CSV table of C-alpha atoms in Angstrom, one decimal:
chain,number,residue,atom,x,y,z
W,1,MET,CA,0.0,0.0,0.0
W,2,LEU,CA,1.2,3.4,-0.9
W,3,ALA,CA,0.4,6.3,1.4
W,4,GLN,CA,0.5,9.7,-0.2
W,5,GLY,CA,0.1,12.9,1.8
W,6,PRO,CA,-1.7,15.9,0.6
W,7,VAL,CA,-0.3,17.6,-2.4
W,8,GLN,CA,0.7,21.2,-2.0
W,9,THR,CA,0.0,23.3,-4.9
W,10,LYS,CA,1.7,26.6,-5.5
W,11,ALA,CA,-0.4,29.6,-5.1
W,12,LYS,CA,-1.0,31.3,-8.5
W,13,LEU,CA,0.7,34.7,-8.8
W,14,GLN,CA,-1.7,37.5,-9.2
W,15,TYR,CA,-0.7,40.5,-11.5
W,16,GLN,CA,-2.3,43.8,-12.0
W,17,VAL,CA,-1.3,46.0,-15.0
W,18,SER,CA,-1.7,49.7,-14.5
W,19,ASN,CA,-1.5,52.4,-17.0
W,20,LEU,CA,0.7,55.3,-15.9
W,21,PRO,CA,-0.3,58.9,-16.8
W,22,ASP,CA,1.8,60.8,-19.3
W,23,PHE,CA,2.3,64.3,-20.7
W,24,GLY,CA,0.2,63.9,-23.9
W,25,GLY,CA,3.0,62.9,-26.3
W,26,THR,CA,3.2,59.7,-28.4
W,27,SER,CA,4.9,57.5,-25.9
W,28,SER,CA,6.2,57.1,-22.3
W,29,GLY,CA,8.2,54.5,-20.5
W,30,GLY,CA,9.1,53.4,-17.0
W,31,ASN,CA,12.8,52.3,-16.9
W,32,SER,CA,13.4,52.1,-13.1
W,33,ILE,CA,11.5,51.0,-10.0
W,34,ASN,CA,12.6,50.9,-6.5
W,35,ASP,CA,11.4,49.3,-3.3
W,36,GLN,CA,9.1,52.3,-2.6
W,37,SER,CA,7.3,51.6,-5.9
W,38,TRP,CA,8.7,54.9,-7.4
W,39,VAL,CA,8.8,54.5,-11.1
W,40,ALA,CA,11.2,56.7,-13.2
W,41,GLY,CA,11.6,57.0,-16.9
W,42,TYR,CA,10.4,59.5,-19.5
W,43,SER,CA,7.2,60.9,-21.1
W,44,ARG,CA,7.0,62.6,-24.4
W,45,LEU,CA,5.4,66.0,-24.7
W,46,PRO,CA,3.1,66.9,-27.5
W,47,ASP,CA,6.1,68.6,-29.3
W,48,ARG,CA,7.9,65.1,-29.4
W,49,ASN,CA,10.6,66.1,-26.9
W,50,ARG,CA,10.8,63.9,-23.9
W,51,HIS,CA,11.3,64.8,-20.2
W,52,ALA,CA,12.6,62.7,-17.3
W,53,THR,CA,9.6,61.6,-15.4
W,54,LEU,CA,8.8,60.3,-11.9
W,55,TRP,CA,5.6,58.4,-10.9
W,56,ARG,CA,4.7,58.1,-7.3
W,57,SER,CA,1.4,56.5,-6.3
W,58,GLY,CA,0.3,56.8,-9.9
W,59,LEU,CA,0.9,60.6,-10.0
W,60,LEU,CA,3.5,61.9,-12.5
W,61,SER,CA,6.2,64.6,-11.9
W,62,ASP,CA,8.1,66.4,-14.6
W,63,LEU,CA,11.7,66.5,-13.5
W,64,GLY,CA,12.4,69.0,-16.2
W,65,THR,CA,15.7,69.5,-18.1
W,66,LEU,CA,19.0,71.4,-17.7
W,67,GLY,CA,17.9,74.0,-20.2
W,68,GLY,CA,17.8,71.9,-23.4
W,69,PRO,CA,14.7,70.2,-25.0
W,70,ASN,CA,15.2,66.6,-23.7
W,71,SER,CA,16.0,64.6,-20.7
W,72,SER,CA,15.5,61.0,-19.6
W,73,VAL,CA,16.0,58.3,-16.9
W,74,THR,CA,17.2,55.4,-19.0
W,75,TRP,CA,18.7,52.9,-16.5
W,76,ASN,CA,17.5,51.2,-13.4
W,77,VAL,CA,18.6,53.7,-10.8
W,78,LYS,CA,17.0,51.8,-7.7
W,79,ASN,CA,17.7,53.5,-4.4
W,80,THR,CA,15.3,54.4,-1.6
W,81,GLN,CA,16.8,57.8,-0.7
W,82,GLY,CA,14.8,59.8,-3.1
W,83,VAL,CA,17.6,60.2,-5.6
W,84,ILE,CA,16.9,60.0,-9.3
W,85,VAL,CA,19.7,60.2,-12.0
W,86,GLY,CA,19.8,60.3,-15.8
W,87,ILE,CA,20.8,62.4,-18.8
W,88,SER,CA,19.7,65.9,-19.9
W,89,GLN,CA,20.5,68.2,-22.7
W,90,THR,CA,21.7,71.6,-21.7
W,91,ALA,CA,21.1,74.8,-23.8
W,92,ASP,CA,24.7,74.9,-25.0
W,93,PRO,CA,25.5,73.6,-28.5
W,94,GLU,CA,27.8,70.6,-28.8
W,95,PRO,CA,31.1,72.0,-30.0
W,96,LEU,CA,32.6,68.9,-31.6
W,97,GLY,CA,29.5,67.6,-33.5
W,98,GLU,CA,29.2,64.5,-31.2
W,99,SER,CA,25.9,62.8,-30.9
W,100,TRP,CA,26.8,61.4,-27.5
W,101,SER,CA,24.4,58.8,-26.0
W,102,SER,CA,21.2,60.8,-26.6
W,103,ALA,CA,20.9,60.3,-30.4
W,104,ALA,CA,19.5,56.8,-29.9
W,105,PHE,CA,16.5,57.7,-27.8
W,106,TYR,CA,15.6,61.3,-28.3
W,107,SER,CA,13.3,62.3,-31.3
W,108,THR,CA,14.7,64.2,-34.3
W,109,PRO,CA,15.5,67.0,-34.8
W,110,ASN,CA,16.5,67.6,-31.2
W,111,ASN,CA,18.2,64.4,-30.5
W,112,VAL,CA,21.6,65.9,-31.4
W,113,GLY,CA,23.3,69.3,-31.4
W,114,TYR,CA,23.3,69.9,-27.6
W,115,ILE,CA,25.7,69.1,-24.8
W,116,ASN,CA,24.4,66.4,-22.5
W,117,LEU,CA,25.2,66.1,-18.8
W,118,GLY,CA,24.4,63.5,-16.2
W,119,PHE,CA,21.9,64.8,-13.8
W,120,VAL,CA,20.8,64.1,-10.3
W,121,TRP,CA,17.4,65.0,-8.8
W,122,GLU,CA,17.0,64.7,-5.1
W,123,GLN,CA,13.6,64.7,-3.4
W,124,SER,CA,14.9,66.9,-0.6
W,125,LEU,CA,15.7,69.7,-3.2
W,126,GLY,CA,13.1,69.1,-5.9
W,127,GLN,CA,15.3,70.3,-8.8
W,128,MET,CA,17.7,68.6,-11.1
W,129,ARG,CA,21.3,69.7,-11.4
W,130,GLY,CA,24.0,68.7,-13.7
W,131,LEU,CA,27.0,66.6,-12.6
W,132,PRO,CA,30.6,67.6,-13.5
W,133,ASN,CA,32.6,66.0,-16.3
W,134,PHE,CA,36.3,65.1,-16.3
W,135,PRO,CA,38.5,68.1,-17.1
W,136,GLY,CA,38.2,69.0,-20.8
W,137,GLY,CA,35.1,66.9,-21.3
W,138,ASN,CA,31.8,68.2,-22.6
W,139,ASN,CA,29.3,65.3,-22.1
W,140,GLY,CA,28.3,63.0,-19.3
W,141,PHE,CA,25.6,60.4,-18.4
W,142,ALA,CA,24.4,59.2,-15.0
W,143,THR,CA,23.0,55.7,-14.7
W,144,GLY,CA,22.7,54.5,-11.1
W,145,ALA,CA,22.7,55.7,-7.6
W,146,ASN,CA,22.9,53.8,-4.2
W,147,ASN,CA,21.7,54.8,-0.8
W,148,LEU,CA,25.1,56.2,0.2
W,149,GLY,CA,25.1,59.4,-2.0
W,150,GLN,CA,27.1,57.7,-4.7
W,151,VAL,CA,26.2,58.0,-8.4
W,152,VAL,CA,27.8,56.2,-11.3
W,153,GLY,CA,27.9,56.6,-15.1
W,154,TRP,CA,30.3,57.9,-17.6
W,155,ALA,CA,31.8,61.2,-18.6
W,156,GLU,CA,34.2,62.7,-21.2
W,157,ASN,CA,37.7,64.0,-20.6
W,158,GLY,CA,39.7,66.2,-22.9
W,159,VAL,CA,41.6,63.4,-24.8
W,160,HIS,CA,40.9,63.2,-28.5
W,161,ASP,CA,40.8,59.4,-28.9
W,162,GLY,CA,41.2,57.9,-32.4
W,163,ALA,CA,39.8,54.7,-31.2
W,164,CYS,CA,36.3,56.3,-30.7
W,165,VAL,CA,33.8,55.6,-33.5
W,166,SER,CA,32.8,58.7,-35.3
W,167,PRO,CA,31.2,61.2,-34.6
W,168,GLN,CA,32.5,60.5,-31.1
W,169,VAL,CA,35.8,62.5,-30.6
W,170,LEU,CA,36.6,62.7,-27.0
W,171,GLN,CA,37.5,59.8,-24.7
W,172,PHE,CA,34.9,58.8,-22.1
W,173,ARG,CA,35.6,57.1,-18.8
W,174,PRO,CA,33.5,55.3,-16.2
W,175,ALA,CA,32.8,57.7,-13.4
W,176,MET,CA,31.6,57.8,-9.8
W,177,TRP,CA,30.2,61.0,-8.4
W,178,THR,CA,30.1,61.6,-4.6
W,179,LEU,CA,27.1,63.9,-4.1
W,180,GLY,CA,27.9,67.1,-2.2
W,181,PRO,CA,27.8,70.0,-2.3
W,182,PRO,CA,30.0,70.1,-4.1
W,183,ASP,CA,29.5,67.0,-6.3
W,184,GLN,CA,32.9,65.3,-6.9
W,185,ILE,CA,33.8,63.1,-9.8
W,186,GLN,CA,36.1,60.1,-9.6
W,187,ASP,CA,37.7,58.2,-12.5
W,188,LEU,CA,37.2,54.4,-12.3
W,189,PRO,CA,39.7,51.8,-13.8
W,190,LEU,CA,39.2,50.0,-17.1
W,191,ILE,CA,40.4,46.7,-18.3
W,192,PRO,CA,44.0,47.0,-19.2
W,193,GLY,CA,44.5,48.3,-22.7
W,194,ASP,CA,41.1,49.8,-23.1
W,195,THR,CA,40.7,53.6,-23.3
W,196,SER,CA,36.9,54.1,-22.9
W,197,GLY,CA,34.2,52.6,-20.8
W,198,ALA,CA,31.2,53.2,-18.6
W,199,ALA,CA,29.7,52.3,-15.2
W,200,THR,CA,26.1,51.3,-15.2
W,201,ALA,CA,25.1,50.4,-11.6
W,202,ILE,CA,26.3,50.6,-8.0
W,203,ASN,CA,25.1,48.8,-4.8
W,204,ASP,CA,25.3,49.8,-1.1
W,205,ASN,CA,28.5,47.8,-0.8
W,206,GLY,CA,30.2,50.2,-3.2
W,207,GLN,CA,30.4,47.5,-5.9
W,208,ILE,CA,30.2,48.8,-9.4
W,209,VAL,CA,29.5,47.1,-12.8
W,210,GLY,CA,29.9,48.4,-16.2
W,211,ILE,CA,31.4,48.2,-19.6
W,212,SER,CA,35.0,48.5,-20.9
């Protein structure tokens, strides 16, 4: 005789899909969510430009720009200290004709032609600010932030690097910013022999991952 106990069945997971409000443009997207259910990403405006956007409890906030037409949160920032980071165009023209990282996700005609900076937005201040580049560099990009006031991404320096793929001219390096004031930038190492790279995420142990 075979005795068989009760069979335990796994509870079915229940999902609810919610539409997030937008700014009336053609598309929007959530690219980051933290443990407080804050969603960050972008929403297009009726003029086709996109702005970095934060959704809290289903309500959207326009994080603005650094003076240019576009901004966006494009990576999973994921901290619980009210810090959002991303990329924003400034009002300044790009002097070397570089398309930087914005050409792939901003709409024409404003996807190129402007200097881009990594930005940080802090809940306690309520306004985005640009993060510094390495000396001689024009463009930057912030991708991740931990709960210790550390932000990572990549930024240009003043080295004209022939290994860069056109229209990129300047070398760019993985960067970590320690939030201030003042915000301070630190160069991160690359794989030996490489000249450019990027940092994409940081945890609360100070461990950083990226690309070289």
